[in-house]
CSV table of C-alpha atoms in Angstrom, one decimal:
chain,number,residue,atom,x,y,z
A,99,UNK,CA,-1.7,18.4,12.3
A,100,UNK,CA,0.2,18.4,9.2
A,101,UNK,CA,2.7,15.0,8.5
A,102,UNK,CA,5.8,15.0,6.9
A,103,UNK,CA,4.0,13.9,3.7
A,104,UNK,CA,1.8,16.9,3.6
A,105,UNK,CA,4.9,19.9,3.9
A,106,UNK,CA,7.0,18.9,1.1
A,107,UNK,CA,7.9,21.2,-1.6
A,108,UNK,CA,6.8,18.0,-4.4
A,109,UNK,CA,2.9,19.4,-3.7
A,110,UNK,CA,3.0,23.2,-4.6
A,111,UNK,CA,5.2,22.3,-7.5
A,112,UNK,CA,3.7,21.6,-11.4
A,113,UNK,CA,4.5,18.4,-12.9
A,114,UNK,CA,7.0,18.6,-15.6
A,115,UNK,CA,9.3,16.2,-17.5
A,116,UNK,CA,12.1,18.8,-17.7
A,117,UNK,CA,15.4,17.5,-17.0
A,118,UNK,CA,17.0,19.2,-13.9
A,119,UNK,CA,20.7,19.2,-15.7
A,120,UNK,CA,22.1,19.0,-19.3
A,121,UNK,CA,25.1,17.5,-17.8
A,122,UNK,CA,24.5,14.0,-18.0
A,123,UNK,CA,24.5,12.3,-14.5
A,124,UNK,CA,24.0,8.7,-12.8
A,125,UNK,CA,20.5,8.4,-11.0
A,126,UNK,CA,21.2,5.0,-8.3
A,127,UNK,CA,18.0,3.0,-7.6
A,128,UNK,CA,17.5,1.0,-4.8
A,129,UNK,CA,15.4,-2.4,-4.4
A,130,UNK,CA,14.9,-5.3,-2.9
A,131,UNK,CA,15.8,-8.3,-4.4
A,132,UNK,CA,13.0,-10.1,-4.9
A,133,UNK,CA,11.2,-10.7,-8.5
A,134,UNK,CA,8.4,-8.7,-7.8
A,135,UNK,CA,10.7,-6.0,-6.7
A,136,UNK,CA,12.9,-6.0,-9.7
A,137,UNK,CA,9.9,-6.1,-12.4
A,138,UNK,CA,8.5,-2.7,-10.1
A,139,UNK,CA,11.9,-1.3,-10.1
A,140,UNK,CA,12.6,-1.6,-13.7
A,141,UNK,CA,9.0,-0.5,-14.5
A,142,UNK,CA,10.1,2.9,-12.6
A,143,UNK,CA,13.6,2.5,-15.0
A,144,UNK,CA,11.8,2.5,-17.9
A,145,UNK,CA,9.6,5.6,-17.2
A,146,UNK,CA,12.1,7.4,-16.0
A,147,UNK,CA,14.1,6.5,-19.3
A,148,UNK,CA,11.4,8.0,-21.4
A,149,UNK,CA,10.7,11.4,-19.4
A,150,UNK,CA,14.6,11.9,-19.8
A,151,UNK,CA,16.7,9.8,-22.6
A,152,UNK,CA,19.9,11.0,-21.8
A,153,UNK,CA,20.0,10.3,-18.2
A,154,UNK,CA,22.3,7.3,-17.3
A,155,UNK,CA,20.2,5.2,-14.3
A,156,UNK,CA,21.3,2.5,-12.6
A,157,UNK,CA,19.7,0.0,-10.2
A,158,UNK,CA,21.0,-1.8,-7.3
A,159,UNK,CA,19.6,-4.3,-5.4
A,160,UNK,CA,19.7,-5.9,-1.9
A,161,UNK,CA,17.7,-8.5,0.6
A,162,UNK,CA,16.5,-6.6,3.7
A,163,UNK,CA,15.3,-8.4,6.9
A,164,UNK,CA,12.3,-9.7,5.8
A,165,UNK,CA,13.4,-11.6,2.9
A,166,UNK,CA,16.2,-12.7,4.7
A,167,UNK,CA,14.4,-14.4,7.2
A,168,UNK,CA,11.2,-16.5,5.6
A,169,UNK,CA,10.6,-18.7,8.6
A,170,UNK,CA,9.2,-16.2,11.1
A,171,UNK,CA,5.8,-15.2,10.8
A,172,UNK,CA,5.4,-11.5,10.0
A,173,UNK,CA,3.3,-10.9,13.2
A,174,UNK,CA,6.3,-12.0,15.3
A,175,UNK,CA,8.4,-9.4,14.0
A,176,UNK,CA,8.6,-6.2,15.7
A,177,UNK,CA,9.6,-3.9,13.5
A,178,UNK,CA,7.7,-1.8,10.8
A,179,UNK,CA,10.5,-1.0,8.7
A,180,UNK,CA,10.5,-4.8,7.9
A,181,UNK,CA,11.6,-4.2,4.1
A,182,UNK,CA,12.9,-0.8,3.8
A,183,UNK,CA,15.4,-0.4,6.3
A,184,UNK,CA,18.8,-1.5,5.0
A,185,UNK,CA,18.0,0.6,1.7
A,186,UNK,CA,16.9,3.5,3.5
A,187,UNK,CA,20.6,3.3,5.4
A,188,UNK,CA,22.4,3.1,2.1
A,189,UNK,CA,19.8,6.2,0.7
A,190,UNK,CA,20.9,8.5,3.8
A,191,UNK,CA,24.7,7.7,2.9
A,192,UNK,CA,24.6,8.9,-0.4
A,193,UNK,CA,25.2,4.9,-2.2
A,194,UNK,CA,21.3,5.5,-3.8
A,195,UNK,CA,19.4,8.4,-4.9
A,196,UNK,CA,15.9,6.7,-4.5
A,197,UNK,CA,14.5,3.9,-3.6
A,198,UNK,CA,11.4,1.9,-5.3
A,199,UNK,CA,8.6,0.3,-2.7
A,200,UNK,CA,5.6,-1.8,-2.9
A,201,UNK,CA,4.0,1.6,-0.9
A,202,UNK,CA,1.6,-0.9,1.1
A,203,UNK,CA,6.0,-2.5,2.6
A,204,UNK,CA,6.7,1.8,3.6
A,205,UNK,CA,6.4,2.5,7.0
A,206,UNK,CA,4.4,5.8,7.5
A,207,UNK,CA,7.1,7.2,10.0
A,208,UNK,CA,10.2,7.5,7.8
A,209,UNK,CA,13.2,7.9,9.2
A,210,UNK,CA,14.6,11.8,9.6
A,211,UNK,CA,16.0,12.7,6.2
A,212,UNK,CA,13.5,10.3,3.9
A,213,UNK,CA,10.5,12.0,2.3
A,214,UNK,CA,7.7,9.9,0.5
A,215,UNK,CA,8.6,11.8,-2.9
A,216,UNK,CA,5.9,10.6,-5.4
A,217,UNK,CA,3.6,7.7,-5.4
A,218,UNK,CA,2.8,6.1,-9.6
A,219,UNK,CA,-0.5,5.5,-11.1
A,220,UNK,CA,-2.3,2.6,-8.8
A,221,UNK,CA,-2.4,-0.8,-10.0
A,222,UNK,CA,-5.3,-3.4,-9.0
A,223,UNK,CA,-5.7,-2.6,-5.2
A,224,UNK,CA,-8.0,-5.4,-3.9
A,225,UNK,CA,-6.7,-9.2,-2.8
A,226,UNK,CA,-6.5,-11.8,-5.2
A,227,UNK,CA,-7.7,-15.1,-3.9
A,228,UNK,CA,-5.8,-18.1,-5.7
A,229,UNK,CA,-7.2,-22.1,-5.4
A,230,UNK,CA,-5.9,-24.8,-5.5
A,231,UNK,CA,-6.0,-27.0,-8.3
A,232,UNK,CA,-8.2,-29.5,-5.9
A,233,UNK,CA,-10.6,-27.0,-4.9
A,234,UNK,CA,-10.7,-25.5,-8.9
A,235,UNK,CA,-11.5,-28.7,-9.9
A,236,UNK,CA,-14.4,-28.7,-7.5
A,237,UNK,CA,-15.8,-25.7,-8.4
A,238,UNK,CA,-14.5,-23.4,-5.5
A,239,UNK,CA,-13.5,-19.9,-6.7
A,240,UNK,CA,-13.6,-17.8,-3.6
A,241,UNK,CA,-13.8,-18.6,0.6
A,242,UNK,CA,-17.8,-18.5,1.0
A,243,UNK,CA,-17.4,-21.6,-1.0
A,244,UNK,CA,-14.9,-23.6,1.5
A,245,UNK,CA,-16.1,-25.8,3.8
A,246,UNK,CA,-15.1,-25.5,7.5
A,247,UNK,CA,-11.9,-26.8,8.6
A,248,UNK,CA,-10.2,-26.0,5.0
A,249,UNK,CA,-6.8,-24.2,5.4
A,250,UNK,CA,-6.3,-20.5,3.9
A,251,UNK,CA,-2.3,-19.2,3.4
A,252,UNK,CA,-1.6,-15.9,4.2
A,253,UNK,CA,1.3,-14.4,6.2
A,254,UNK,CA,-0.8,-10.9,6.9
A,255,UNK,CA,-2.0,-10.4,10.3
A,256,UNK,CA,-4.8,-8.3,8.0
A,257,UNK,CA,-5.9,-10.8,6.0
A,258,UNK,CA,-5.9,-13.7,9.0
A,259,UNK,CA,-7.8,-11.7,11.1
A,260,UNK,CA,-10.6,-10.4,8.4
A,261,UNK,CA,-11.2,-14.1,7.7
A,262,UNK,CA,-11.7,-15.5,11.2
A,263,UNK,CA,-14.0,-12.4,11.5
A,264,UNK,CA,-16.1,-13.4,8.6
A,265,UNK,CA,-15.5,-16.8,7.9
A,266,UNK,CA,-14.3,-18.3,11.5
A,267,UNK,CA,-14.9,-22.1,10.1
A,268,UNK,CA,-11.3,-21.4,8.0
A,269,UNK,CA,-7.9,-22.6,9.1
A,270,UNK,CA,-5.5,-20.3,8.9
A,271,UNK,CA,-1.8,-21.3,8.1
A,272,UNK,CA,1.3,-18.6,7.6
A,273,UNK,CA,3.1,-18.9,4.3
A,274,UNK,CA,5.8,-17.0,3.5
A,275,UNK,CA,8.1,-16.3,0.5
A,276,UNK,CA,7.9,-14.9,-2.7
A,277,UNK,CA,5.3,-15.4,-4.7
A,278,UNK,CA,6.4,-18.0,-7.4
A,279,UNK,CA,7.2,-20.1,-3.9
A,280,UNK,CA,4.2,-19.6,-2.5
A,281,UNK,CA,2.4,-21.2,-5.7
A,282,UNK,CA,4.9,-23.8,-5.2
A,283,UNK,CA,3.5,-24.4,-1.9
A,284,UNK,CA,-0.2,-24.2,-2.7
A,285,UNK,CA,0.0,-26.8,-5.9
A,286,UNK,CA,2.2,-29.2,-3.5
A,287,UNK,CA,-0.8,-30.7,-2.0
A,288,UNK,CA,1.4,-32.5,1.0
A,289,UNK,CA,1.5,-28.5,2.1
A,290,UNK,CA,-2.6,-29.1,2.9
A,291,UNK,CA,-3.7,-25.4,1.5
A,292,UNK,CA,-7.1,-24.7,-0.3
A,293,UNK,CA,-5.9,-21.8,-0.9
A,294,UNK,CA,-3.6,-18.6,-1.0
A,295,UNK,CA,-4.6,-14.9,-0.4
A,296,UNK,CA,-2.4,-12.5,-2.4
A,297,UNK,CA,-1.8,-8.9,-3.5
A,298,UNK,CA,-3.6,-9.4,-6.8
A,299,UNK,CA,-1.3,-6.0,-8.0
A,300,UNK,CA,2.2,-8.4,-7.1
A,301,UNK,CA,0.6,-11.4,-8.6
A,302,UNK,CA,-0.4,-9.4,-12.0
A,303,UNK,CA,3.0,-7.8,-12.2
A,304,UNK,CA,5.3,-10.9,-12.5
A,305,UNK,CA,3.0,-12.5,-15.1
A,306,UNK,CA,0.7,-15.1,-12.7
A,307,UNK,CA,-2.5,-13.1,-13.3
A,308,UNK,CA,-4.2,-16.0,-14.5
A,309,UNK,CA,-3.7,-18.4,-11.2
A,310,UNK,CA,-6.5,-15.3,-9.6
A,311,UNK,CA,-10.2,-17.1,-9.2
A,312,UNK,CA,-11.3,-13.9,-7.2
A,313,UNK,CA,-10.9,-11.0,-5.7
A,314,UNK,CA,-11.5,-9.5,-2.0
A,315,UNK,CA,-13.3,-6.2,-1.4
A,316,UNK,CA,-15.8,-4.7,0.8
A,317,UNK,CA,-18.7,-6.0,-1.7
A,318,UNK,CA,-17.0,-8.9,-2.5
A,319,UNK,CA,-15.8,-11.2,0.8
A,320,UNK,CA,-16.6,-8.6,2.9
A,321,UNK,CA,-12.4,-7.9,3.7
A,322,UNK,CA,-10.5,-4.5,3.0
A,323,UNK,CA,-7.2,-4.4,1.4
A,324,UNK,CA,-3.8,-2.7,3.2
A,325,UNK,CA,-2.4,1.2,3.1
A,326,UNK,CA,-1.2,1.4,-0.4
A,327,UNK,CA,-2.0,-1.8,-1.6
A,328,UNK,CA,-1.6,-1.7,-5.3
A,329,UNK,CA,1.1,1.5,-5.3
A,330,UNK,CA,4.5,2.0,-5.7
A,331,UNK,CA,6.3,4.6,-3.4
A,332,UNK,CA,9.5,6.1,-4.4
A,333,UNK,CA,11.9,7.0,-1.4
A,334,UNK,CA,13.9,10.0,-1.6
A,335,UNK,CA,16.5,12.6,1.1
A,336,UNK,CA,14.9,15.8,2.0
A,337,UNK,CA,16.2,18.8,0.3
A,338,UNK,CA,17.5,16.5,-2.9
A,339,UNK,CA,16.2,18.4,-5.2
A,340,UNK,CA,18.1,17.3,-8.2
A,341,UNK,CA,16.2,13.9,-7.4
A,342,UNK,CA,13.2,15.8,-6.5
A,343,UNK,CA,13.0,17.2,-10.2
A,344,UNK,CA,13.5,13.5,-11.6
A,345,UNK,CA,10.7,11.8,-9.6
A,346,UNK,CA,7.8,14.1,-10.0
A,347,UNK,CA,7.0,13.2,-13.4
A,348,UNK,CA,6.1,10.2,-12.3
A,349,UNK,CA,3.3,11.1,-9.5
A,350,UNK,CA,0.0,10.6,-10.7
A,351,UNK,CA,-2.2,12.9,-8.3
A,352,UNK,CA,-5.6,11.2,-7.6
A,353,UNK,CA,-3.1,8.0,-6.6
A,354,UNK,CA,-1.0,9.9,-4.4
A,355,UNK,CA,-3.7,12.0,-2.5
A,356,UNK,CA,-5.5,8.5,-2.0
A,357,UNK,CA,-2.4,6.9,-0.5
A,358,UNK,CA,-2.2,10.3,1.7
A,359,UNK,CA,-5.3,9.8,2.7
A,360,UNK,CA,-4.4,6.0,4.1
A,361,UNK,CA,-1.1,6.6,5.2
A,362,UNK,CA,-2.5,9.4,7.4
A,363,UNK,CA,-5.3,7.1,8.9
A,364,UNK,CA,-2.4,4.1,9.4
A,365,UNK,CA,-0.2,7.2,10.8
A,366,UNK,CA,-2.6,8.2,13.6
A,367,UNK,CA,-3.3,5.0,14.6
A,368,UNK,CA,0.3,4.0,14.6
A,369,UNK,CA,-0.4,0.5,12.8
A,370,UNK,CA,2.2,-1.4,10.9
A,371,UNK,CA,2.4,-4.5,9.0
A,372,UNK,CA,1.7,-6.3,12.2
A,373,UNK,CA,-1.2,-4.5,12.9
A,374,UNK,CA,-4.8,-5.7,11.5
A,375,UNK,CA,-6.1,-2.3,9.7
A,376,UNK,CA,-8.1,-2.5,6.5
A,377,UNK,CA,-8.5,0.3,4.0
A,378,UNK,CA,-10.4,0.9,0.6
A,379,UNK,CA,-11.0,4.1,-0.9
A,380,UNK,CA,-12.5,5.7,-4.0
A,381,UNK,CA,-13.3,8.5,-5.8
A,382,UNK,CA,-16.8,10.0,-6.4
A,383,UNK,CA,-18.9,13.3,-7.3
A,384,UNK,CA,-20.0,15.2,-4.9
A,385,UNK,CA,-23.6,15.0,-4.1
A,386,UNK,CA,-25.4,18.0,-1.8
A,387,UNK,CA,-24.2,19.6,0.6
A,388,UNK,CA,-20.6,18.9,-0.7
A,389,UNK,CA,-19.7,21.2,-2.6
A,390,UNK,CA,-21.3,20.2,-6.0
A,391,UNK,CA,-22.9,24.0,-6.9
A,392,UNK,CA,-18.3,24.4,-7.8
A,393,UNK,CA,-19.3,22.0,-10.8
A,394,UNK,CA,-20.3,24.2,-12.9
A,395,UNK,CA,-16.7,26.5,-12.8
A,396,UNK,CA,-15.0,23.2,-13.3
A,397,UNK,CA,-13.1,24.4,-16.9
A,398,UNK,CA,-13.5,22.0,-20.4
A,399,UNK,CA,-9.4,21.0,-20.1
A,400,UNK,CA,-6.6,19.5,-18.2
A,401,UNK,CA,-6.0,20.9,-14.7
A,402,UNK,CA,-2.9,21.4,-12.6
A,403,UNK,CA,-1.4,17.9,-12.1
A,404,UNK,CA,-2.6,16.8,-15.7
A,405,UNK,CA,-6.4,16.2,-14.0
A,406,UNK,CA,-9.0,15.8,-16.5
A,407,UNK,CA,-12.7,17.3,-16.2
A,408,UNK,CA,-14.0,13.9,-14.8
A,409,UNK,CA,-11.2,13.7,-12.3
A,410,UNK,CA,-11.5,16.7,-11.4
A,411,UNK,CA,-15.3,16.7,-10.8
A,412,UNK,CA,-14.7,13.1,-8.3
A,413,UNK,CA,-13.1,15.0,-5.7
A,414,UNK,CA,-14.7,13.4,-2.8
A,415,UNK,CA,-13.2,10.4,-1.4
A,416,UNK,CA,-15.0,7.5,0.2
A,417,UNK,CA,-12.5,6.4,2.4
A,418,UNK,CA,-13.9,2.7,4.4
A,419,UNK,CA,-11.5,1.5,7.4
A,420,UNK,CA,-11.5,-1.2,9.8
A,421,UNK,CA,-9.5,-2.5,12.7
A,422,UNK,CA,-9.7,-6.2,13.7
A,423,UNK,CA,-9.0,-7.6,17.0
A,424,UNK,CA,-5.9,-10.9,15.5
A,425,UNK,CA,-8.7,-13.6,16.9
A,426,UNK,CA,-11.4,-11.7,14.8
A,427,UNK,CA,-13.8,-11.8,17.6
A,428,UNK,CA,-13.9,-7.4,17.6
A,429,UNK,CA,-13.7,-5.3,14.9
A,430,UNK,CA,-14.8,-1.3,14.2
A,431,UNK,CA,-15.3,-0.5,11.3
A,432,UNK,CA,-16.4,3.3,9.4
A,433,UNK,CA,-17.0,5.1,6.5
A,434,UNK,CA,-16.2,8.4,5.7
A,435,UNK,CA,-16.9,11.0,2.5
A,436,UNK,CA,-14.8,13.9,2.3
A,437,UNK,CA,-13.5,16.4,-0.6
A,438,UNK,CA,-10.1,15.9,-0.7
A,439,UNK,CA,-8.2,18.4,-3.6
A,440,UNK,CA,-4.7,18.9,-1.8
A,441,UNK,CA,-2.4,17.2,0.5
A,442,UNK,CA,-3.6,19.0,3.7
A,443,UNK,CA,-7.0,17.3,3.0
A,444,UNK,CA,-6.1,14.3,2.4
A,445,UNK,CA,-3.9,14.2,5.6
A,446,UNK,CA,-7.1,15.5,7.8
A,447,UNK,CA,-9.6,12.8,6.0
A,448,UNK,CA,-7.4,9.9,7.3
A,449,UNK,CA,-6.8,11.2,10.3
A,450,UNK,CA,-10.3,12.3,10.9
A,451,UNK,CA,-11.2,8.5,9.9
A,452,UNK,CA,-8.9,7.2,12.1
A,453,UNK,CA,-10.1,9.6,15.7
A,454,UNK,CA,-13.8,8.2,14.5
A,455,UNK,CA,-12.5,4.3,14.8
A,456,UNK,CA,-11.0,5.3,18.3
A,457,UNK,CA,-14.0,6.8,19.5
A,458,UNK,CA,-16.1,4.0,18.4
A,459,UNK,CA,-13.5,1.2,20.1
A,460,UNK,CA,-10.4,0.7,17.7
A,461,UNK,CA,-8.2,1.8,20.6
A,462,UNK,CA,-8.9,-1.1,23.1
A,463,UNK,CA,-8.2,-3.2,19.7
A,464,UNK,CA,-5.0,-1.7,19.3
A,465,UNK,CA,-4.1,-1.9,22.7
A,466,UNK,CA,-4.6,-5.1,23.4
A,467,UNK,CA,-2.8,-6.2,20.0
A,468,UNK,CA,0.1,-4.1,21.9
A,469,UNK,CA,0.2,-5.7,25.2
A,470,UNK,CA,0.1,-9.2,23.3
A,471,UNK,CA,2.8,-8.2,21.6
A,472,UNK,CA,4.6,-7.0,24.8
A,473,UNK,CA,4.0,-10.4,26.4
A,474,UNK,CA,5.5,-12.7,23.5
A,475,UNK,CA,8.5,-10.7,23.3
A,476,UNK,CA,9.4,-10.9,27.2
A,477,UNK,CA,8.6,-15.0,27.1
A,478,UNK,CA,10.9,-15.2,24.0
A,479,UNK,CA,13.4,-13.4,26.2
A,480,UNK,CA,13.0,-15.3,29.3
């Protein structure tokens, strides 16, 4: 039952900041082109830089499908390597060493040869929603305080269908672009939106925290945020080890077995971008029953993977998951605690969550959302 993500040699290794090679060599980073991307990217530059001073980095940047094309709605793509696939050619040919990904973009089937080699520290991991100055000015900070028949932007088939599901008096209307022209769009009031729902980590990064008048979360609007939302994923060959070496003193554990734990529910239920799944997770102490009487040989300092005591003691992860028919009529939803310590874990917990969902009715979801999807692309070829 073990992924890909769950064998590699990263997991049994320590985290060091060694570097692999006194000789000085060129480490080639790939990204999209996009702002967001480069700010990520050169975030991942500038640690790198610090772990190892002498080591000569370049990046290298490139628009893949999905920026090329900013008409189509996402849904109407059929294709889960959406944003990665053009890089991930030139990282198989040797042209980059590693690539840098908004985690929630990375397909969970990579192609044969690319490894998931270290997921960073998380940043905010909920949605962000963002008004307009119309509805600010009225007082509106979040969607319970729309009226029916006001317009929402979002070009996720998540988001769309969580907030017919909850709030089925919304409009929905795709947007698409960057995020700097998506503001554009919302503040042009021609356009007609209310508001824009946003990865509040993407929106924070390029320096447009403050446009955020809420947030989206399972206690707050009721809607669950996409695999990896809030992550960066860095891309790598198999058996690179030289690369290997540079990129693990970057992985910050909890984050990474988190995103395991995701990736592996996504995985078994073989959802992409197009697909409306919902994840949130978080970390607690383990109550009876699971395993707290091992508190007590927890020891008073840093652990393997730089863990401290706290982290250490919150290793059970609430994991909450649903799948949403695109009309938002069906939905299943679940909730799941498990320890999770190593890779192996995290990979059963999300795949455990995800055989729960299709027991209780995800499948016929899923199915359906396949079929549809089937149907549209036979009319388009007609």
């Amino acid at each position: 039952m073990a992924s890909p993500e769950a064998t590699h040699p990263l997991y049994s290794t320590p985290l060091t900041s060694t570097e692999p090679s006194a000789t000085p060599q060129t480490l080639h980073i790939g990204t999209r082109k996009s702002a967001l991307a480069l700010v990520q990217t050169s975030h991942v530059h500038s640690l790198l830089q610090t772990l190892y001073p002498t080591l000569s980095i370049e990046i290298h940047s490139m628009s893949t499908l999905g920026d090329k094309d900013k008409i189509t709605a996402l849904y109407a793509f059929n294709a889960k390597s959406l944003w990665t696939h053009e890089l991930e050619a030139l990282l198989l040919s040797g042209e980059l060493d590693l690539i840098v990904h908004s985690l929630k973009d990375m397909p969970t089937q990579l192609p044969t040869g690319c490894c998931l080699g270290a997921v960073l520290n998380r940043g905010e991991r909920r949605d962000a929603v963002v008004m307009s100055k119309r509805c600010l000015a009225e007082g509106k900070r979040g969607l319970a305080d729309l009226g029916d028949g006001e317009v929402v932007g979002t070009s996720s088939v998540r988001r769309a269908a969580q907030i017919k599901r909850r709030y089925p008096g919304l409009v929905i209307k795709d947007v698409r672009g960057n995020v700097d022209t998506r503001l554009a769009k919302l503040d042009d009031e021609t356009n007609g939106y209310s508001c824009l729902i946003l990865a509040a980590a993407g929106i924070q990064r390029i320096g447009r925290g403050d446009r955020v008048s809420g947030f989206l979360s399972k206690k707050e609007g009721g809607m669950l945020g996409a695999v990896g939302q809030g992550a960066l994923g860095i891309e790598v060959r198999e058996g690179d080890e030289r690369v290997m070496e540079y990129v693990k003193g970057l992985v910050d554990w909890k984050t990474h077995l988190e995103c395991l734990v995701e990736r592996s529910l996504l995985r078994t239920l073989e959802g992409g971008c197009s697909v409306p799944i919902g994840v949130e997770t978080e970390w607690d102490v383990a109550k009876e029953g699971e395993g707290r009487e091992e508190e007590n040989h927890v020891e008073n300092d840093e652990s393997e993977h730089g863990l401290s005591v706290k982290e250490k003691k919150e290793d059970v992860l609430v994991l909450r998951a649903i799948v949403v028919s695109v009309d938002g009529t069906q939905a299943v939803d679940g909730e799941r605690r498990q320890r999770v310590r190593t890779v192996e874990e995290a990979d059963e917990c999300g795949w455990a969550m995800a055989q729960q969902l299709v027991k209780d009715g995800a499948g016929s979801i899923l199915e359906d959302i396949t079929l549809n999807r089937i149907v549209i692309e036979k009319q388009d070829g007609a």
